[in-house]
Short mmCIF file of C-alpha atoms and ligand atoms in Angstrom, two decimals:
data_model
loop_
_atom_site.label_atom_id
_atom_site.label_comp_id
_atom_site.label_asym_id
_atom_site.label_seq_id
_atom_site.Cartn_x
_atom_site.Cartn_y
_atom_site.Cartn_z
CA UNK A 1 -42.60 -28.01 -5.46
CA UNK A 2 -44.24 -27.61 -2.18
CA UNK A 3 -48.09 -28.52 -1.70
CA UNK A 4 -48.36 -25.03 -0.39
CA UNK A 5 -46.74 -21.79 -0.68
CA UNK A 6 -43.87 -21.41 1.85
CA UNK A 7 -44.14 -17.85 2.49
CA UNK A 8 -40.99 -16.12 3.75
CA UNK A 9 -41.53 -12.59 2.69
CA UNK A 10 -42.48 -11.24 6.30
CA UNK A 11 -43.73 -12.29 9.63
CA UNK A 12 -46.38 -9.65 8.60
CA UNK A 13 -48.05 -12.68 6.75
CA UNK A 14 -49.07 -14.75 9.71
CA UNK A 15 -52.56 -15.37 9.96
CA UNK A 16 -54.43 -15.24 13.35
CA UNK A 17 -54.38 -18.45 15.54
CA UNK A 18 -57.88 -20.04 16.18
CA UNK A 19 -57.75 -18.61 20.18
CA UNK A 20 -57.53 -15.19 18.43
CA UNK A 21 -60.56 -15.88 16.20
CA UNK A 22 -62.39 -17.05 19.30
CA UNK A 23 -61.18 -14.07 21.48
CA UNK A 24 -62.44 -11.69 18.62
CA UNK A 25 -65.83 -13.28 18.15
CA UNK A 26 -66.31 -12.91 21.84
CA UNK A 27 -64.86 -9.60 22.48
CA UNK A 28 -66.37 -7.00 24.74
CA UNK A 29 -66.44 -3.78 23.16
CA UNK A 30 -67.20 -0.36 23.53
CA UNK A 31 -66.38 3.41 21.83
CA UNK A 32 -62.51 3.44 22.20
CA UNK A 33 -62.26 7.33 21.40
CA UNK A 34 -64.38 7.63 24.63
CA UNK A 35 -61.65 5.37 26.39
CA UNK A 36 -64.73 3.01 26.88
CA UNK A 37 -63.76 -0.31 25.24
CA UNK A 38 -63.03 -2.69 27.75
CA UNK A 39 -60.93 -5.00 25.61
CA UNK A 40 -58.58 -2.29 24.10
CA UNK A 41 -58.30 -0.83 27.93
CA UNK A 42 -57.20 -4.34 28.75
CA UNK A 43 -54.74 -4.68 25.92
CA UNK A 44 -53.22 -1.17 26.71
CA UNK A 45 -52.82 -2.27 30.43
CA UNK A 46 -51.10 -5.42 29.58
CA UNK A 47 -48.82 -3.63 26.98
CA UNK A 48 -47.87 -1.04 29.43
CA UNK A 49 -46.95 -3.76 32.17
CA UNK A 50 -45.10 -5.76 29.73
CA UNK A 51 -43.15 -3.12 28.48
CA UNK A 52 -42.66 -1.45 32.14
CA UNK A 53 -43.97 1.79 31.32
CA UNK A 54 -46.85 3.71 32.87
CA UNK A 55 -49.33 3.81 29.85
CA UNK A 56 -49.88 2.67 26.35
CA UNK A 57 -51.86 3.26 23.29
CA UNK A 58 -53.44 0.69 21.00
CA UNK A 59 -52.71 1.88 16.81
CA UNK A 60 -53.57 0.14 13.78
CA UNK A 61 -49.96 -0.44 12.55
CA UNK A 62 -46.39 0.10 13.38
CA UNK A 63 -46.05 3.00 11.00
CA UNK A 64 -48.64 4.78 13.00
CA UNK A 65 -47.25 3.78 16.12
CA UNK A 66 -43.96 5.44 15.21
CA UNK A 67 -45.50 8.37 13.68
CA UNK A 68 -47.57 9.15 16.78
CA UNK A 69 -44.42 8.80 19.04
CA UNK A 70 -42.22 11.10 16.78
CA UNK A 71 -45.38 13.74 16.83
CA UNK A 72 -45.79 13.26 20.56
CA UNK A 73 -42.04 13.92 21.21
CA UNK A 74 -41.24 16.44 18.53
CA UNK A 75 -42.56 20.06 17.81
CA UNK A 76 -42.44 21.50 14.07
CA UNK A 77 -38.93 22.30 13.13
CA UNK A 78 -37.37 19.84 15.72
CA UNK A 79 -34.85 17.43 14.52
CA UNK A 80 -35.19 13.38 14.99
CA UNK A 81 -31.81 11.42 14.77
CA UNK A 82 -32.29 8.27 12.85
CA UNK A 83 -30.03 5.52 11.27
CA UNK A 84 -29.84 5.60 7.47
CA UNK A 85 -31.12 1.83 7.61
CA UNK A 86 -33.84 2.37 10.03
CA UNK A 87 -37.63 1.49 9.21
CA UNK A 88 -38.51 4.84 10.22
CA UNK A 89 -36.14 6.60 7.82
CA UNK A 90 -36.55 4.30 4.88
CA UNK A 91 -40.18 2.61 5.00
CA UNK A 92 -42.35 5.07 6.43
CA UNK A 93 -42.94 7.55 3.75
CA UNK A 94 -41.29 10.40 5.80
CA UNK A 95 -44.55 10.60 7.68
CA UNK A 96 -43.10 12.67 10.50
CA UNK A 97 -41.75 15.19 8.24
CA UNK A 98 -44.57 15.08 5.84
CA UNK A 99 -47.28 15.57 8.62
CA UNK A 100 -45.17 16.68 11.84
CA UNK A 101 -42.59 19.00 10.22
CA UNK A 102 -39.92 17.03 12.12
CA UNK A 103 -36.52 17.00 9.87
CA UNK A 104 -34.64 13.64 9.81
CA UNK A 105 -30.77 13.43 10.86
CA UNK A 106 -29.43 10.62 9.35
CA UNK A 107 -26.60 8.91 10.54
CA UNK A 108 -24.96 5.62 9.38
CA UNK A 109 -26.22 2.50 11.21
CA UNK A 110 -23.32 0.31 12.26
CA UNK A 111 -23.72 -3.19 10.89
CA UNK A 112 -24.78 -4.56 14.39
CA UNK A 113 -27.83 -2.04 14.34
CA UNK A 114 -26.52 0.73 16.49
CA UNK A 115 -25.56 4.27 15.87
CA UNK A 116 -22.22 5.20 17.11
CA UNK A 117 -22.04 7.25 19.80
CA UNK A 118 -19.42 9.42 18.28
CA UNK A 119 -21.87 9.96 15.41
CA UNK A 120 -24.63 10.92 17.90
CA UNK A 121 -22.51 13.39 19.46
CA UNK A 122 -21.55 15.21 15.97
CA UNK A 123 -25.51 14.96 15.25
CA UNK A 124 -26.44 16.86 18.19
CA UNK A 125 -26.78 20.74 17.28
CA UNK A 126 -26.01 23.85 18.98
CA UNK A 127 -29.35 24.74 20.88
CA UNK A 128 -29.10 28.31 21.05
CA UNK A 129 -27.82 28.69 17.53
CA UNK A 130 -30.68 30.10 15.45
CA UNK A 131 -29.28 28.70 12.31
CA UNK A 132 -30.26 24.99 13.62
CA UNK A 133 -33.00 22.95 14.16
CA UNK A 134 -33.38 21.72 17.60
CA UNK A 135 -32.17 18.18 18.28
CA UNK A 136 -35.41 16.53 20.17
CA UNK A 137 -35.24 12.75 19.57
CA UNK A 138 -32.92 9.53 19.09
CA UNK A 139 -34.56 6.72 17.35
CA UNK A 140 -33.43 3.49 17.68
CA UNK A 141 -34.61 -0.01 16.27
CA UNK A 142 -34.39 -3.22 18.15
CA UNK A 143 -34.16 -5.90 16.45
CA UNK A 144 -32.95 -4.01 13.50
CA UNK A 145 -34.74 -5.40 10.41
CA UNK A 146 -32.53 -4.08 7.64
CA UNK A 147 -29.17 -5.08 9.45
CA UNK A 148 -30.66 -8.45 9.54
CA UNK A 149 -32.86 -8.82 12.60
CA UNK A 150 -29.75 -8.15 15.17
CA UNK A 151 -30.77 -7.56 18.60
CA UNK A 152 -29.17 -4.53 19.97
CA UNK A 153 -28.01 -5.20 23.60
CA UNK A 154 -29.26 -3.52 26.91
CA UNK A 155 -25.78 -1.99 27.73
CA UNK A 156 -25.81 -0.25 24.50
CA UNK A 157 -29.23 1.03 25.04
CA UNK A 158 -28.26 2.10 28.39
CA UNK A 159 -25.35 4.01 26.83
CA UNK A 160 -27.60 6.09 24.57
CA UNK A 161 -30.02 6.85 27.30
CA UNK A 162 -27.06 8.22 29.47
CA UNK A 163 -26.11 10.19 26.34
CA UNK A 164 -29.38 11.48 25.52
CA UNK A 165 -29.75 12.57 29.37
CA UNK A 166 -26.61 14.46 29.02
CA UNK A 167 -27.74 16.18 26.04
CA UNK A 168 -31.51 17.13 26.82
CA UNK A 169 -32.62 14.81 24.30
CA UNK A 170 -35.35 11.74 24.32
CA UNK A 171 -35.07 8.15 22.92
CA UNK A 172 -37.77 6.39 20.99
CA UNK A 173 -37.53 2.65 20.34
CA UNK A 174 -38.94 1.29 17.13
CA UNK A 175 -39.73 -2.21 18.86
CA UNK A 176 -41.75 -3.77 16.32
CA UNK A 177 -39.85 -6.87 17.05
CA UNK A 178 -38.36 -6.12 20.48
CA UNK A 179 -39.75 -9.53 22.04
CA UNK A 180 -37.50 -11.27 19.35
CA UNK A 181 -34.69 -9.17 20.63
CA UNK A 182 -35.28 -9.83 24.23
CA UNK A 183 -35.37 -13.63 23.52
CA UNK A 184 -32.35 -13.58 21.47
CA UNK A 185 -30.62 -11.74 24.43
CA UNK A 186 -32.06 -13.98 26.98
CA UNK A 187 -33.36 -10.80 28.84
CA UNK A 188 -36.80 -9.77 30.04
CA UNK A 189 -38.20 -7.11 27.60
CA UNK A 190 -37.82 -4.67 30.09
CA UNK A 191 -34.19 -4.61 30.23
CA UNK A 192 -34.54 -3.30 26.83
CA UNK A 193 -37.36 -0.79 27.24
CA UNK A 194 -36.47 0.62 30.51
CA UNK A 195 -33.81 2.86 28.70
CA UNK A 196 -36.01 4.56 26.52
CA UNK A 197 -38.50 7.05 26.59
CA UNK A 198 -41.25 5.32 24.24
CA UNK A 199 -41.33 2.19 22.71
CA UNK A 200 -43.76 0.75 19.84
CA UNK A 201 -44.09 -2.80 19.59
CA UNK A 202 -46.15 -4.86 16.84
CA UNK A 203 -48.57 -7.51 17.77
CA UNK A 204 -49.05 -8.33 13.75
CA UNK A 205 -45.70 -9.51 13.03
CA UNK A 206 -44.08 -12.89 14.95
CA UNK A 207 -46.97 -12.63 17.41
CA UNK A 208 -49.36 -13.31 14.73
CA UNK A 209 -52.19 -11.11 15.49
CA UNK A 210 -53.95 -9.92 12.40
CA UNK A 211 -53.75 -5.83 13.25
CA UNK A 212 -52.38 -3.45 15.37
CA UNK A 213 -49.14 -2.36 17.27
CA UNK A 214 -48.85 -0.74 20.77
CA UNK A 215 -46.87 2.51 21.79
CA UNK A 216 -45.90 2.67 25.36
CA UNK A 217 -44.55 5.53 27.46
CA UNK A 218 -45.46 7.76 30.53
CA UNK A 219 -48.98 9.14 31.07
CA UNK A 220 -48.17 12.31 29.69
CA UNK A 221 -46.67 11.11 26.06
CA UNK A 222 -49.39 8.50 25.69
CA UNK A 223 -51.63 11.98 26.37
CA UNK A 224 -50.33 13.73 23.39
CA UNK A 225 -49.87 10.53 21.38
CA UNK A 226 -53.52 9.84 21.74
CA UNK A 227 -53.94 13.55 20.25
CA UNK A 228 -51.60 12.71 17.45
CA UNK A 229 -53.48 9.35 16.82
CA UNK A 230 -56.61 11.26 16.26
CA UNK A 231 -55.21 13.96 13.96
CA UNK A 232 -53.99 11.08 11.95
CA UNK A 233 -57.58 9.65 11.78
CA UNK A 234 -56.69 6.63 14.04
CA UNK A 235 -59.21 6.71 16.67
CA UNK A 236 -61.04 3.45 16.01
CA UNK A 237 -64.43 2.99 18.04
CA UNK A 238 -65.09 -0.50 18.79
CA UNK A 239 -61.20 -1.62 18.10
CA UNK A 240 -61.79 -4.23 21.09
CA UNK A 241 -62.73 -6.76 18.30
CA UNK A 242 -59.18 -6.46 16.97
CA UNK A 243 -57.48 -5.83 20.45
CA UNK A 244 -58.86 -8.90 21.44
CA UNK A 245 -56.32 -10.77 19.06
CA UNK A 246 -53.68 -8.73 20.39
CA UNK A 247 -54.20 -9.61 24.00
CA UNK A 248 -53.87 -13.34 22.95
CA UNK A 249 -50.78 -12.66 21.04
CA UNK A 250 -49.03 -10.84 23.78
CA UNK A 251 -50.30 -13.58 26.45
CA UNK A 252 -49.51 -16.81 24.46
CA UNK A 253 -47.43 -15.92 21.20
CA UNK A 254 -44.07 -14.24 22.69
CA UNK A 255 -42.36 -17.61 23.94
CA UNK A 256 -42.91 -19.52 20.68
CA UNK A 257 -40.64 -16.87 18.85
CA UNK A 258 -37.80 -19.46 19.80
CA UNK A 259 -39.34 -21.85 17.15
CA UNK A 260 -39.12 -19.14 14.54
CA UNK A 261 -35.40 -18.29 15.64
CA UNK A 262 -34.45 -22.12 15.57
CA UNK A 263 -35.86 -22.30 11.79
CA UNK A 264 -34.31 -19.08 10.98
CA UNK A 265 -30.83 -20.50 12.27
CA UNK A 266 -31.26 -23.96 10.28
CA UNK A 267 -32.39 -22.06 6.96
CA UNK A 268 -29.13 -19.60 7.43
CA UNK A 269 -26.74 -22.63 7.94
CA UNK A 270 -28.43 -24.64 5.06
CA UNK A 271 -27.86 -21.32 2.96
CA UNK A 272 -24.25 -21.23 4.02
CA UNK A 273 -23.47 -24.55 2.76
CA UNK A 274 -24.06 -23.14 -0.73
CA UNK A 275 -20.99 -21.72 -2.23
CA UNK A 276 -22.97 -19.46 -4.28
CA UNK A 277 -24.45 -17.70 -1.22
CA UNK A 278 -23.02 -15.08 0.76
CA UNK A 279 -24.14 -15.08 4.33
CA UNK A 280 -22.95 -13.78 7.54
CA UNK A 281 -24.18 -16.35 10.08
CA UNK A 282 -23.17 -14.06 12.97
CA UNK A 283 -25.78 -11.72 12.03
CA UNK A 284 -28.79 -14.16 12.02
CA UNK A 285 -29.76 -13.98 15.82
CA UNK A 286 -33.56 -13.79 15.52
CA UNK A 287 -36.29 -14.57 12.34
CA UNK A 288 -34.62 -12.90 10.05
CA UNK A 289 -32.13 -14.07 7.38
CA UNK A 290 -30.57 -11.86 4.87
CA UNK A 291 -28.07 -13.24 2.27
CA UNK A 292 -26.73 -12.24 -1.15
CA UNK A 293 -25.69 -14.37 -4.25
CA UNK A 294 -22.51 -14.23 -6.08
CA UNK A 295 -23.19 -16.58 -8.87
CA UNK A 296 -24.05 -13.57 -11.34
CA UNK A 297 -27.73 -13.88 -10.92
CA UNK A 298 -29.54 -10.82 -9.63
CA UNK A 299 -31.76 -11.09 -6.36
CA UNK A 300 -34.91 -10.23 -8.17
CA UNK A 301 -34.26 -13.02 -10.87
CA UNK A 302 -33.58 -15.49 -7.94
CA UNK A 303 -36.53 -14.44 -6.16
CA UNK A 304 -38.82 -14.71 -9.33
CA UNK A 305 -37.40 -18.07 -9.79
CA UNK A 306 -38.11 -19.22 -6.14
CA UNK A 307 -41.40 -17.91 -6.40
CA UNK A 308 -42.24 -20.34 -9.52
CA UNK A 309 -41.12 -23.22 -7.25
CA UNK A 310 -43.63 -22.09 -4.58
CA UNK A 311 -41.30 -20.30 -2.38
CA UNK A 312 -41.57 -16.54 -1.45
CA UNK A 313 -38.80 -14.31 -0.32
CA UNK A 314 -38.15 -10.77 -0.36
CA UNK A 315 -35.84 -8.81 -3.03
CA UNK A 316 -34.28 -6.11 -0.45
CA UNK A 317 -32.47 -3.99 -2.97
CA UNK A 318 -28.75 -3.86 -3.32
CA UNK A 319 -28.60 -7.50 -4.14
CA UNK A 320 -29.78 -8.71 -0.94
CA UNK A 321 -32.45 -11.20 -0.34
CA UNK A 322 -34.85 -11.52 2.70
CA UNK A 323 -36.45 -14.71 4.19
CA UNK A 324 -38.40 -14.41 7.56
CA UNK A 325 -39.70 -17.27 9.69
CA UNK A 326 -42.81 -16.85 11.61
CA UNK A 327 -46.00 -19.01 13.09
CA UNK A 328 -46.87 -20.65 9.60
CA UNK A 329 -43.57 -22.09 8.99
CA UNK A 330 -42.19 -25.09 10.68
CA UNK A 331 -39.01 -27.09 10.43
CA UNK A 332 -40.10 -29.12 7.41
CA UNK A 333 -41.09 -26.14 5.24
CA UNK A 334 -37.18 -25.01 6.06
CA UNK A 335 -35.96 -28.22 4.65
CA UNK A 336 -38.28 -27.88 1.46
CA UNK A 337 -36.99 -24.61 0.98
CA UNK A 338 -33.40 -25.36 1.31
CA UNK A 339 -34.26 -28.51 -1.65
CA UNK A 340 -36.03 -25.44 -3.85
CA UNK A 341 -32.96 -23.26 -3.36
CA UNK A 342 -30.45 -26.20 -4.41
CA UNK A 343 -32.50 -27.00 -7.13
CA UNK A 344 -32.70 -23.01 -8.36
CA UNK A 345 -28.96 -22.87 -7.77
CA UNK A 346 -28.39 -26.07 -10.16
CA UNK A 347 -30.65 -24.70 -12.90
CA UNK A 348 -28.62 -21.38 -13.02
CA UNK A 349 -25.40 -23.33 -13.33
CA UNK A 350 -26.73 -25.43 -16.10
CA UNK A 351 -27.77 -22.52 -17.95
CA UNK A 352 -24.99 -20.48 -17.33
N1 TLP B 1 -41.68 -3.91 8.42
C1 TLP B 1 -42.42 -4.75 7.03
C2 TLP B 1 -42.05 -3.95 5.98
O1 TLP B 1 -42.40 -2.43 5.98
C3 TLP B 1 -40.50 -3.71 5.41
C4 TLP B 1 -41.48 -5.87 7.12
O2 TLP B 1 -41.67 -7.00 6.28
O3 TLP B 1 -40.60 -5.89 7.86
N2 TLP B 1 -40.54 -1.11 12.43
C5 TLP B 1 -40.08 -1.82 11.95
C6 TLP B 1 -38.59 -2.19 12.36
C7 TLP B 1 -40.65 -2.93 10.92
O4 TLP B 1 -40.01 -4.16 10.42
C8 TLP B 1 -41.97 -2.49 10.37
C9 TLP B 1 -42.42 -3.37 9.32
C10 TLP B 1 -42.58 -1.34 11.03
C11 TLP B 1 -42.00 -0.54 11.83
C12 TLP B 1 -43.76 -1.14 10.39
O5 TLP B 1 -44.71 -1.75 10.73
P1 TLP B 1 -46.45 -1.84 10.10
O6 TLP B 1 -46.06 -2.71 8.55
O7 TLP B 1 -47.32 -2.47 11.13
O8 TLP B 1 -46.60 -0.29 9.55
#
């Protein structure tokens, strides 16, 4: 049993660093709804620059960021093409439909996190047919969470951008973990973001800030996104207190994601050594490890038994289990996790 719980449920469980706490305590603040919070303004400028976009907007969560982007791009009755495994479609409570009257046109995600161009082509509606909703937007995700944290290449993003241009469509990137993607691909993050009209990235996942995400795009898009954020009640006043941690996150926490990737690799290779575990090592490219069991034990039962031994993982449904590495996890924790997994698998064998 580890001395403290090893929490691999998500990189959202990361706690703020001491430097973030200090920056939060010292943050200069103002009323951000008036555009007068200097720390929020600084974070937005920094984020826009990092993403290679003209402007950015700080929001409370990735979900709010994606929703503001969809509301800014789409009118009521428009259609947004989304992957069937995407976070926007599966885990954001259908917000763009509930609040924006945006219809989702769902196409299958490929195992590598992409949407096939043939599927996109088939999903685009006839613009002048009054029977059809108007296709407006394509939503991509990078890294792709449910596909195992896989990184989607700049070449693919360029091909979708060209497709979108040809069809008069816009592209939004759910880049909750886009810095993980850039690191895995060995490219600057702008190589990924330059192909899309808007991108949302999270400060509160691998980058370890306590709260917040940023949406980036051109000035006009951000103006509309700010209106959407206000409609959603997301105008946050002296938000510099939390934006200060976001600045530390962007400035100091990006490069260390490499440690999370190395730990995920170590975990995945260890898991692959157990004959009871099915895992595709090719898909372990960043900080997410997804695997299944073939010893007859259900995923929720396995996760419950790990929890009793102090290791927390997520049951993703469909027999899949997810472990995510992050700032609070080191190589020693991975070694302990593998020992706990081994013990749990042995216990199941003895009982079976
Ligand atoms: N993902 C969370 C859960 O909601 C599943 C996680 O633990 O991974 N886009 C992607 C790709 C995400 O993975 C998430 C969070 C979001 C958007 C939403 O971000 P938040 O949680 O800040 O609203």
